[in-house]
Coordinates of C-alpha atoms in Angstrom, one line a residue:
Chain N
M267 CA 55.4 -34.9 -25.3
P268 CA 53.0 -32.4 -26.8
D269 CA 49.3 -33.2 -26.9
Q270 CA 47.5 -33.9 -30.1
A271 CA 46.2 -30.3 -30.3
Q272 CA 49.7 -28.9 -30.1
R273 CA 50.9 -31.3 -32.7
T274 CA 48.1 -30.5 -35.1
R275 CA 48.4 -26.8 -34.8
P276 CA 49.3 -25.3 -38.2
V277 CA 52.5 -23.3 -38.6
A278 CA 51.7 -19.7 -38.5
P279 CA 52.0 -18.0 -41.9
G280 CA 54.9 -15.5 -42.1
P281 CA 54.4 -12.1 -43.7
S282 CA 56.7 -12.9 -46.5
G283 CA 55.4 -16.4 -47.1
G284 CA 58.8 -17.9 -46.3
G285 CA 59.7 -20.8 -44.0
E286 CA 58.2 -24.2 -43.9
G287 CA 54.7 -23.2 -43.1
P288 CA 52.1 -22.0 -45.5
S289 CA 52.6 -18.5 -46.9
A290 CA 50.4 -15.5 -45.9
P291 CA 46.9 -15.7 -47.2
K292 CA 46.3 -13.6 -50.3
V293 CA 42.6 -13.5 -49.9
D294 CA 41.1 -10.6 -47.9
K295 CA 40.8 -11.5 -44.3
P296 CA 37.1 -11.3 -43.3
N297 CA 36.1 -8.9 -40.5
V298 CA 35.2 -11.3 -37.8
E299 CA 35.3 -8.9 -34.8
E300 CA 31.6 -9.3 -34.1
L301 CA 31.8 -13.0 -34.5
L302 CA 34.7 -13.2 -32.1
K303 CA 32.5 -11.4 -29.5
R304 CA 29.7 -13.8 -30.1
M305 CA 32.1 -16.7 -29.7
R306 CA 33.0 -15.5 -26.2
K307 CA 29.3 -16.0 -25.3
V308 CA 29.3 -19.7 -26.4
D309 CA 28.9 -21.9 -23.3
P310 CA 32.3 -23.6 -23.0
D311 CA 30.6 -26.7 -21.7
Q312 CA 27.8 -27.1 -24.3
A313 CA 29.7 -29.9 -26.1
K314 CA 30.0 -31.8 -22.9
R315 CA 26.2 -31.9 -22.7
Y316 CA 25.6 -32.6 -26.4
R317 CA 24.9 -36.3 -26.5
Q318 CA 23.6 -38.0 -29.7
R319 CA 23.0 -41.6 -30.6
T320 CA 25.0 -43.3 -33.4
G321 CA 23.3 -42.8 -36.8
Q322 CA 24.2 -44.1 -40.2
Chain X
M65 CA 24.1 -37.9 -67.3
I66 CA 24.6 -38.7 -63.6
Q67 CA 21.9 -37.7 -61.2
F68 CA 22.5 -37.2 -57.5
G69 CA 21.0 -36.4 -54.1
L70 CA 22.0 -36.0 -50.5
E71 CA 20.6 -37.5 -47.3
T72 CA 21.6 -35.6 -44.1
E73 CA 21.1 -36.7 -40.5
F74 CA 21.1 -33.7 -38.2
G75 CA 22.1 -33.5 -34.5
I76 CA 19.3 -32.3 -32.2
T77 CA 19.1 -31.1 -28.6
S78 CA 16.9 -28.9 -26.5
D79 CA 17.0 -26.9 -23.3
H80 CA 16.0 -29.7 -20.9
D81 CA 16.9 -30.7 -17.4
G82 CA 18.6 -34.1 -17.6
E83 CA 19.4 -36.2 -20.6
V84 CA 17.6 -35.4 -23.8
D85 CA 15.7 -38.2 -25.5
V86 CA 16.9 -37.5 -29.0
V87 CA 14.5 -40.0 -30.6
A88 CA 11.5 -38.3 -29.0
E89 CA 12.9 -34.9 -30.0
S90 CA 13.5 -36.0 -33.6
I91 CA 10.0 -37.4 -33.9
A92 CA 8.5 -34.2 -32.5
L93 CA 10.6 -32.1 -34.8
V94 CA 9.5 -33.9 -37.9
R95 CA 5.9 -33.7 -36.8
S96 CA 6.2 -29.9 -36.4
A97 CA 6.6 -29.5 -40.2
T98 CA 4.1 -27.1 -41.7
E99 CA 5.2 -27.5 -45.3
P100 CA 2.5 -29.3 -47.3
G101 CA 3.2 -33.0 -47.9
V102 CA 1.9 -36.5 -47.3
W103 CA 2.4 -38.2 -44.0
M104 CA 3.4 -41.8 -43.2
C105 CA 2.9 -43.1 -46.7
W106 CA 6.5 -44.2 -47.3
D107 CA 6.5 -47.6 -48.9
Y108 CA 9.0 -49.7 -46.8
E109 CA 7.8 -52.9 -48.4
S110 CA 10.0 -52.4 -51.5
E111 CA 13.1 -51.5 -49.5
D112 CA 15.8 -54.1 -48.7
P113 CA 19.1 -52.7 -47.4
H114 CA 20.5 -56.3 -47.0
V115 CA 21.3 -56.9 -50.6
D116 CA 25.1 -56.6 -51.4
M117 CA 26.5 -55.3 -54.7
R118 CA 28.9 -58.3 -54.6
G119 CA 26.1 -60.7 -55.3
F120 CA 24.8 -61.9 -52.0
R121 CA 22.4 -60.9 -49.3
V122 CA 23.4 -60.4 -45.6
R123 CA 21.2 -61.8 -42.9
E124 CA 21.4 -58.8 -40.7
L125 CA 23.0 -55.4 -40.5
R126 CA 25.4 -54.5 -37.6
Q127 CA 24.0 -52.2 -35.0
D128 CA 26.2 -49.9 -32.9
T129 CA 27.2 -51.7 -29.7
D130 CA 26.4 -48.6 -27.7
E131 CA 22.8 -48.9 -28.7
A132 CA 22.1 -51.7 -26.3
K133 CA 21.8 -49.4 -23.4
Y134 CA 18.9 -47.7 -25.2
F135 CA 17.0 -50.9 -25.7
A136 CA 14.7 -50.5 -22.7
Q137 CA 13.9 -46.9 -23.5
D138 CA 13.1 -47.8 -27.1
A139 CA 10.9 -50.8 -26.1
E140 CA 8.7 -48.5 -24.0
R141 CA 7.7 -46.2 -26.8
E142 CA 4.0 -46.7 -27.5
L143 CA 4.4 -46.0 -31.2
S144 CA 4.3 -48.2 -34.2
F145 CA 7.3 -48.4 -36.6
V146 CA 5.5 -46.1 -39.1
E147 CA 4.7 -43.6 -36.3
I148 CA 8.3 -43.6 -35.1
K149 CA 9.6 -42.9 -38.6
S150 CA 6.9 -40.2 -39.1
D151 CA 7.8 -40.0 -42.8
L152 CA 6.8 -36.8 -44.6
V153 CA 7.1 -36.6 -48.4
L154 CA 7.1 -33.0 -49.5
G155 CA 5.8 -31.0 -52.4
N156 CA 9.4 -30.3 -53.5
G157 CA 10.0 -34.0 -53.9
A158 CA 12.1 -34.4 -50.8
R159 CA 11.7 -36.9 -47.9
F160 CA 11.9 -35.8 -44.3
Y161 CA 11.7 -38.3 -41.4
N162 CA 13.1 -39.6 -38.2
D163 CA 15.9 -42.0 -39.1
H164 CA 16.4 -44.0 -35.9
A165 CA 17.6 -41.2 -33.7
H166 CA 18.1 -38.2 -36.0
P167 CA 15.9 -36.0 -38.2
E168 CA 16.9 -36.8 -41.7
Y169 CA 16.4 -34.7 -44.8
C170 CA 16.8 -36.3 -48.2
T171 CA 16.9 -33.9 -51.1
P172 CA 15.0 -34.8 -54.2
E173 CA 17.0 -36.3 -57.1
C174 CA 18.9 -33.4 -58.9
R175 CA 20.3 -33.1 -62.3
T176 CA 22.5 -30.0 -61.7
L177 CA 24.8 -28.9 -58.9
A178 CA 22.9 -25.6 -58.6
E179 CA 19.7 -27.6 -58.0
L180 CA 21.4 -29.8 -55.4
V181 CA 22.9 -26.9 -53.5
A182 CA 19.6 -25.1 -53.4
H183 CA 17.7 -28.2 -52.2
D184 CA 20.3 -29.0 -49.6
R185 CA 19.8 -25.5 -48.2
A186 CA 16.1 -25.8 -48.6
G187 CA 16.3 -28.7 -46.2
E188 CA 18.1 -26.5 -43.6
R189 CA 15.3 -23.9 -43.9
I190 CA 12.6 -26.5 -43.5
L191 CA 14.2 -28.0 -40.4
M192 CA 14.8 -24.6 -38.9
A193 CA 11.2 -23.7 -39.4
C194 CA 10.3 -27.0 -37.5
A195 CA 12.7 -26.1 -34.7
Q196 CA 11.2 -22.7 -34.4
H197 CA 7.7 -24.0 -34.3
L198 CA 8.5 -26.6 -31.7
S199 CA 10.5 -24.2 -29.6
D200 CA 7.6 -21.7 -29.6
K201 CA 5.1 -24.4 -28.7
R202 CA 7.2 -25.7 -25.8
Q203 CA 8.6 -22.4 -24.7
R204 CA 12.1 -24.0 -24.7
A205 CA 14.7 -23.9 -27.4
V206 CA 15.3 -26.8 -29.8
R207 CA 18.7 -26.7 -31.5
L208 CA 19.8 -28.4 -34.7
Y209 CA 23.3 -29.0 -35.9
K210 CA 24.4 -30.0 -39.4
N211 CA 27.5 -31.9 -38.3
N212 CA 28.6 -35.6 -37.9
T213 CA 29.6 -36.2 -34.3
D214 CA 28.8 -35.6 -30.6
F215 CA 32.5 -35.7 -29.7
F216 CA 31.8 -38.9 -27.7
G217 CA 32.3 -41.2 -30.7
H218 CA 28.7 -41.2 -31.9
S219 CA 28.6 -40.3 -35.6
Y220 CA 25.8 -39.7 -37.9
G221 CA 26.0 -39.3 -41.7
C222 CA 25.6 -37.2 -44.7
H223 CA 25.2 -39.7 -47.5
E224 CA 25.5 -39.0 -51.2
N225 CA 23.7 -41.0 -53.9
F226 CA 24.7 -41.2 -57.5
L227 CA 22.7 -43.0 -60.2
L228 CA 24.9 -45.0 -62.5
P229 CA 24.5 -47.4 -65.4
R230 CA 24.5 -51.1 -64.2
A231 CA 26.8 -51.9 -67.0
L232 CA 29.8 -50.5 -65.1
P233 CA 31.2 -53.5 -63.2
W234 CA 31.1 -53.2 -59.4
E235 CA 34.8 -54.2 -59.0
I236 CA 35.9 -51.4 -61.4
L237 CA 33.6 -48.9 -59.7
A238 CA 34.7 -49.8 -56.2
Q239 CA 38.4 -49.9 -56.9
G240 CA 38.4 -46.9 -59.1
M241 CA 36.7 -44.7 -56.6
Q242 CA 38.6 -45.8 -53.5
A243 CA 41.6 -43.4 -53.7
F244 CA 39.4 -40.6 -54.8
L245 CA 37.1 -40.9 -51.7
V246 CA 39.9 -41.3 -49.3
T247 CA 41.6 -38.1 -50.5
R248 CA 38.7 -35.8 -51.3
Q249 CA 38.4 -34.9 -47.6
I250 CA 41.2 -32.3 -48.2
F251 CA 38.5 -30.1 -49.6
A252 CA 35.3 -31.8 -48.5
G253 CA 36.1 -32.1 -44.8
T254 CA 34.4 -29.8 -42.3
G255 CA 37.1 -30.0 -39.7
K256 CA 36.9 -31.3 -36.1
F257 CA 38.5 -30.3 -32.8
A258 CA 38.6 -33.9 -31.5
I259 CA 40.1 -37.3 -32.2
E260 CA 37.5 -40.1 -31.8
A261 CA 36.8 -43.7 -32.2
E262 CA 33.5 -45.5 -32.2
D263 CA 31.8 -44.7 -28.9
K264 CA 34.9 -43.0 -27.6
F265 CA 36.5 -39.6 -27.3
L266 CA 40.2 -40.2 -27.6
S267 CA 41.9 -36.8 -27.4
P268 CA 41.8 -33.1 -28.3
G269 CA 43.3 -32.0 -31.5
F270 CA 42.3 -30.7 -34.9
Q271 CA 41.7 -32.8 -38.0
I272 CA 40.2 -31.9 -41.3
S273 CA 37.3 -34.4 -41.4
Q274 CA 34.5 -35.2 -38.9
R275 CA 33.8 -38.6 -40.3
S276 CA 37.2 -40.1 -41.0
D277 CA 37.5 -41.5 -37.4
F278 CA 34.7 -43.9 -38.0
F279 CA 35.7 -46.3 -40.8
S280 CA 37.2 -49.7 -40.3
E281 CA 36.3 -51.8 -43.4
L282 CA 37.1 -51.5 -47.1
Q283 CA 33.7 -52.7 -48.3
S284 CA 30.5 -53.8 -46.7
V285 CA 26.8 -53.3 -46.7
D286 CA 26.8 -51.8 -43.1
T287 CA 26.3 -48.1 -42.3
M288 CA 26.1 -47.9 -38.5
Q289 CA 29.0 -49.9 -37.1
R290 CA 32.3 -51.0 -38.6
R291 CA 31.5 -48.7 -41.5
P292 CA 33.1 -49.3 -44.8
L293 CA 35.0 -46.8 -47.2
I294 CA 32.8 -48.2 -50.0
N295 CA 29.3 -49.1 -49.1
T296 CA 28.0 -52.1 -51.0
R297 CA 24.3 -51.7 -50.5
D298 CA 22.5 -52.7 -53.7
E299 CA 19.3 -50.8 -53.5
P300 CA 19.1 -48.8 -56.8
H301 CA 15.7 -47.2 -56.3
A302 CA 15.5 -47.6 -60.1
N303 CA 15.3 -50.4 -62.6
P304 CA 17.9 -52.8 -61.3
K305 CA 18.5 -54.2 -64.7
S306 CA 19.7 -50.8 -66.0
F307 CA 21.0 -48.9 -63.0
R308 CA 22.9 -49.0 -59.7
R309 CA 23.1 -46.5 -57.0
F310 CA 26.5 -45.6 -55.6
H311 CA 25.9 -44.8 -52.0
V312 CA 28.7 -42.8 -50.5
I313 CA 28.7 -42.7 -46.7
L314 CA 32.0 -41.3 -45.7
G315 CA 31.4 -37.6 -46.4
D316 CA 31.0 -34.8 -43.9
A317 CA 27.9 -32.6 -43.8
N318 CA 29.1 -29.3 -45.3
M319 CA 27.8 -26.0 -44.2
S320 CA 29.6 -24.2 -47.1
P321 CA 27.6 -24.5 -50.4
F322 CA 30.8 -24.2 -52.3
A323 CA 32.2 -27.3 -50.5
T324 CA 28.9 -29.2 -51.0
R325 CA 29.1 -28.4 -54.8
L326 CA 32.7 -29.4 -55.0
K327 CA 32.2 -32.6 -53.0
V328 CA 29.3 -33.9 -55.0
G329 CA 30.4 -32.4 -58.3
T330 CA 33.9 -33.9 -58.3
T331 CA 32.6 -37.2 -57.2
A332 CA 30.1 -37.2 -60.1
L333 CA 32.9 -36.3 -62.5
A334 CA 35.1 -39.1 -61.2
L335 CA 32.2 -41.5 -61.7
E336 CA 31.5 -40.2 -65.2
A337 CA 35.1 -40.7 -66.1
L338 CA 34.9 -44.3 -64.9
V339 CA 31.7 -44.9 -66.8
L340 CA 33.2 -43.5 -70.0
D341 CA 36.6 -45.1 -69.7
P342 CA 36.5 -48.0 -67.3
K343 CA 39.9 -49.3 -68.4
R344 CA 41.7 -46.2 -67.3
S345 CA 44.2 -46.7 -64.5
Y346 CA 43.8 -44.9 -61.2
P347 CA 46.1 -44.6 -58.1
K348 CA 45.9 -47.5 -55.7
L349 CA 46.6 -46.8 -52.0
A350 CA 48.8 -49.2 -50.0
D351 CA 46.5 -49.0 -47.0
P352 CA 43.3 -47.1 -47.6
L353 CA 41.9 -47.3 -44.1
S354 CA 45.1 -46.0 -42.5
A355 CA 45.4 -43.3 -45.1
L356 CA 41.9 -42.0 -44.3
T357 CA 42.7 -41.2 -40.7
A358 CA 46.4 -40.3 -41.4
I359 CA 45.3 -37.7 -44.0
S360 CA 42.6 -36.3 -41.8
R361 CA 44.9 -36.0 -38.8
D362 CA 48.0 -34.8 -40.5
P363 CA 49.3 -31.9 -38.4
A364 CA 51.4 -30.5 -41.3
F365 CA 48.6 -30.5 -43.8
R366 CA 50.8 -32.1 -46.4
W367 CA 48.7 -35.3 -46.6
E368 CA 51.5 -37.6 -47.7
T369 CA 50.5 -41.2 -48.3
L370 CA 51.8 -44.5 -49.7
L371 CA 50.7 -46.1 -52.9
D372 CA 50.5 -49.8 -53.5
G373 CA 54.0 -50.7 -54.5
G374 CA 55.6 -48.4 -51.9
S375 CA 56.0 -45.1 -53.7
R376 CA 55.1 -41.9 -51.8
T377 CA 52.6 -39.4 -53.0
T378 CA 50.2 -36.8 -51.6
A379 CA 46.4 -36.5 -51.5
V380 CA 46.6 -33.4 -53.7
S381 CA 48.6 -35.4 -56.4
I382 CA 46.0 -38.2 -56.3
Q383 CA 43.2 -35.7 -56.7
R384 CA 45.1 -34.2 -59.7
E385 CA 45.0 -37.6 -61.4
Y386 CA 41.3 -37.7 -61.1
L387 CA 41.1 -34.2 -62.3
A388 CA 43.2 -35.1 -65.3
A389 CA 40.9 -38.0 -66.0
A390 CA 37.8 -35.8 -65.9
K391 CA 39.4 -33.3 -68.3
A392 CA 40.4 -36.0 -70.7
V393 CA 37.2 -38.1 -70.6
C394 CA 34.2 -36.2 -69.4
D395 CA 31.8 -34.2 -71.5
L396 CA 32.5 -30.6 -70.2
T397 CA 30.3 -28.7 -72.6
M398 CA 27.9 -27.7 -69.7
P399 CA 29.2 -24.4 -68.2
E400 CA 28.4 -25.7 -64.7
K401 CA 30.8 -28.6 -65.2
R402 CA 33.5 -26.4 -66.7
Q403 CA 33.3 -24.0 -63.7
L404 CA 33.5 -27.0 -61.4
V405 CA 36.7 -28.3 -63.0
A406 CA 38.2 -24.8 -62.8
D407 CA 37.2 -24.6 -59.1
W408 CA 38.6 -28.0 -58.4
E409 CA 41.9 -27.2 -59.9
L410 CA 42.2 -23.9 -58.1
V411 CA 41.3 -25.4 -54.8
L412 CA 44.0 -28.1 -55.3
D413 CA 46.6 -25.4 -56.2
D414 CA 45.6 -23.3 -53.1
L415 CA 45.7 -26.3 -50.8
E416 CA 49.2 -27.1 -52.0
T417 CA 50.6 -23.6 -51.8
D418 CA 48.7 -22.0 -49.0
F419 CA 45.7 -23.8 -47.6
M420 CA 44.5 -20.6 -45.8
K421 CA 43.5 -19.2 -49.2
C422 CA 40.7 -21.7 -49.1
R423 CA 39.0 -20.2 -46.0
D424 CA 36.4 -18.5 -48.3
R425 CA 35.4 -21.8 -49.8
L426 CA 36.1 -24.8 -47.5
D427 CA 34.6 -25.5 -44.2
W428 CA 37.6 -27.0 -42.4
V429 CA 39.8 -24.0 -43.3
A430 CA 37.2 -21.5 -42.3
K431 CA 36.6 -23.2 -39.0
L432 CA 40.3 -23.6 -38.2
S433 CA 41.0 -20.0 -39.1
L434 CA 38.2 -18.6 -37.0
V435 CA 38.9 -20.8 -34.0
R436 CA 42.6 -20.1 -34.0
E437 CA 41.9 -16.4 -34.1
F438 CA 39.6 -16.8 -31.1
Q439 CA 42.2 -18.9 -29.3
A440 CA 44.9 -16.2 -29.9
A441 CA 42.6 -13.4 -28.7
Q442 CA 41.3 -15.2 -25.6
K443 CA 44.4 -17.3 -24.9
V444 CA 42.5 -20.6 -25.0
P445 CA 44.8 -23.6 -24.9
D446 CA 44.5 -26.4 -27.5
D447 CA 43.2 -28.9 -25.1
D448 CA 40.3 -26.7 -23.8
P449 CA 36.9 -28.4 -24.2
W450 CA 35.6 -25.0 -25.3
L451 CA 37.0 -25.7 -28.7
Q452 CA 34.5 -28.6 -29.1
S453 CA 31.7 -26.2 -28.1
L454 CA 32.9 -23.7 -30.7
D455 CA 33.2 -26.4 -33.3
L456 CA 29.6 -27.4 -32.5
E457 CA 28.5 -23.8 -32.8
Y458 CA 30.0 -23.6 -36.3
H459 CA 27.4 -26.2 -37.4
R460 CA 24.4 -24.7 -35.6
L461 CA 21.6 -24.2 -38.1
D462 CA 20.3 -21.0 -36.6
R463 CA 21.1 -18.3 -39.1
T464 CA 21.4 -15.6 -36.4
E465 CA 23.5 -17.7 -34.0
G466 CA 25.5 -20.3 -35.9
L467 CA 29.2 -19.4 -36.5
Y468 CA 29.2 -20.6 -40.1
Y469 CA 26.3 -18.3 -40.8
G470 CA 28.1 -15.5 -39.0
L471 CA 31.0 -15.9 -41.5
E472 CA 28.5 -16.1 -44.4
H473 CA 26.9 -12.9 -43.3
A474 CA 30.3 -11.2 -43.1
H475 CA 30.6 -12.1 -46.8
S476 CA 33.4 -14.6 -46.1
F477 CA 32.1 -17.4 -48.4
Q478 CA 32.0 -17.9 -52.1
G479 CA 29.3 -19.8 -53.9
V480 CA 26.3 -19.0 -51.6
P481 CA 23.1 -19.3 -53.6
E482 CA 20.6 -16.5 -53.7
E483 CA 18.0 -16.8 -50.9
S484 CA 15.2 -16.5 -53.5
T485 CA 16.6 -19.7 -55.1
V486 CA 16.6 -21.5 -51.8
R487 CA 13.0 -20.4 -51.0
A488 CA 11.9 -21.6 -54.4
A489 CA 13.5 -25.0 -53.7
V490 CA 11.5 -25.3 -50.4
K491 CA 8.4 -25.3 -52.5
H492 CA 9.2 -26.7 -55.9
P493 CA 10.8 -29.9 -57.2
P494 CA 13.8 -30.0 -59.5
S495 CA 13.6 -31.0 -63.2
T496 CA 14.0 -34.8 -62.6
R497 CA 11.6 -37.6 -61.8
A498 CA 11.2 -35.8 -58.4
Y499 CA 9.0 -33.4 -60.4
V500 CA 6.5 -36.1 -60.8
R501 CA 6.5 -37.0 -57.1
G502 CA 6.4 -33.4 -56.0
R503 CA 3.7 -32.2 -58.3
C504 CA 1.5 -35.2 -57.4
I505 CA 1.8 -34.2 -53.8
Q506 CA 1.2 -30.6 -54.5
K507 CA -2.0 -31.3 -56.5
F508 CA -3.4 -34.5 -55.0
A509 CA -1.9 -35.0 -51.6
S510 CA -5.1 -36.5 -50.1
A511 CA -5.1 -39.2 -52.8
V512 CA -1.5 -40.4 -52.3
I513 CA -1.5 -43.9 -50.9
S514 CA 2.2 -44.6 -51.0
A515 CA 5.4 -43.1 -52.1
Q516 CA 9.0 -44.2 -52.7
W517 CA 11.9 -43.0 -54.7
D518 CA 10.9 -45.2 -57.6
H519 CA 7.1 -44.9 -57.6
I520 CA 4.1 -43.0 -56.3
T521 CA 0.6 -44.5 -56.0
L522 CA -2.6 -42.5 -55.8
Q523 CA -6.2 -43.5 -55.2
G524 CA -8.3 -43.2 -58.4
T525 CA -12.0 -43.8 -58.9
H526 CA -11.4 -47.3 -60.3
G527 CA -8.6 -48.3 -58.0
P528 CA -5.0 -47.3 -57.1
I529 CA -3.0 -45.7 -59.9
R530 CA 0.7 -46.5 -59.6
I531 CA 3.1 -44.3 -61.5
S532 CA 6.4 -46.0 -61.9
L533 CA 9.5 -43.8 -61.8
M534 CA 11.9 -46.8 -62.2
D535 CA 13.1 -45.7 -65.6
L536 CA 12.2 -42.0 -65.7
F537 CA 15.5 -40.3 -66.2
A538 CA 15.6 -39.0 -69.7
P539 CA 14.7 -35.2 -69.7
G540 CA 12.3 -35.7 -72.6
D541 CA 10.4 -38.4 -70.7
V542 CA 10.3 -36.3 -67.5
A543 CA 8.9 -33.4 -69.5
E544 CA 6.1 -35.6 -71.0
Y545 CA 5.1 -36.8 -67.5
A546 CA 5.2 -33.2 -66.2
R547 CA 2.9 -32.1 -69.0
V548 CA 0.3 -34.8 -68.0
I549 CA 0.5 -33.9 -64.3
D550 CA 0.3 -30.2 -64.8
A551 CA -2.8 -30.6 -67.0
A552 CA -4.5 -33.2 -64.7
R553 CA -7.6 -32.1 -62.8
S554 CA -8.0 -35.3 -60.8
P555 CA -5.8 -38.4 -60.1
D556 CA -7.8 -40.3 -62.7
D557 CA -6.2 -38.1 -65.4
L558 CA -2.9 -39.7 -64.4
R559 CA -3.9 -43.1 -65.8
I560 CA -2.1 -42.2 -69.0
I561 CA 1.2 -42.4 -67.2
G562 CA 0.3 -44.9 -64.5
N563 CA -1.0 -48.4 -64.1
V564 CA -4.4 -49.1 -62.6
A565 CA -4.3 -52.0 -60.2
S566 CA -7.2 -54.4 -60.6

């Protein structure tokens, strides 16, 4: 049985916009190369240490 | 005209060995503020969160069960209630304080969406300045997050407030807004790489809303535990004979200003339509609480749901019914409202045909798109906890480090206000009754004895001068009060608009 993440993964858009999934985006894709490099430096465990108390 | 404001609780942590005391951190953060304001003068005497819109008063509010383990720690704090709260009322009319365990920024009351977005961002700038100041002082980093969860089932809110005429019956208001609030997450959600319940992480997985896991009642006065879709707190912060405050607690804290504008603006339009045409019929969901989580977690992003009576529809279709009502009923002569309606319609069209088109406007789409691209490049599986760390990083307030801000700097978002507008909102109040509060603080801070949303009291030569803001909503009245305050050379000059206590 697939886990929740696999089940919630969106269908990849096809180049022609066909199929069951959403069609290819028509907005310009942002250049996120630098951002992807920054993401590699994000501590994979930081969320494990991030503990808050319940608020409103 | 409906006025509105936002109150946002932020997540806080710091580089620290061992567990971070978030209450101490939150208090220290607020006390690091350098913006001019008045400290610890908030008037708690006139607040009563126990009064219910349905005509009764509850004896006590529910506290989160997980809070019991912090009881000993909290009991040891050698601070009074007022010192723990550390309220600061600012010259821009906003309130900034420690709400229990989170720094909270409440925007001043706004009349336009442009004002609201600028003041929401002004709050981010003020909090970041505090974090920088505190980090420099301690030589260790303090980090802030504008999000709604710690991924362990501890949620904190971004509440919206809408001032409405009391004449609109509560039952019509609550029933009419239910389907709207359950379905607006399709554009107002910020996205989350986790499935949670109260005090629990359940599983990995993406959903479109951060908050939707945390609601289990249809209506109630509570906000911390067993939270309701419709909050019934009857605390108008205005003349209770004329007004009620609709307190929306299920929204996510948006990073995208476009999404903030759409969330608050469409809600205000739906409310305006209800006020103007209370007999109009709106969709009724078969099971609103189940629909909230089902829509948020729908892996296909089709957001199908059942109506009362058994027919099937979609969240987009329900939103289109509210859009149609707004077009038919609301006064759309203001250009800002016409633009809002056009943006609402286009977002619904795009969500229906190709949701990825919305990544330049909506938080959940931008986050999902960015993280999926990273996963593909780095071959990160869907159950890797790294995804929660990246999710958290999207909401980091630091403009040089946070992933949302990285996207914004890459010109990936529409609707970002000019930075000069945001800087102005840090200093100056909007054109509502908040102008009275803000200008009194700017000019006579040392004379302010107490402040609340509905009054401000200053010390005059012959006794306290209380300026009531309970009915100050008409633009002409605000302008008259503004003229008096702008001309005043001492608090005594404010007696024209205030009452002197004997």
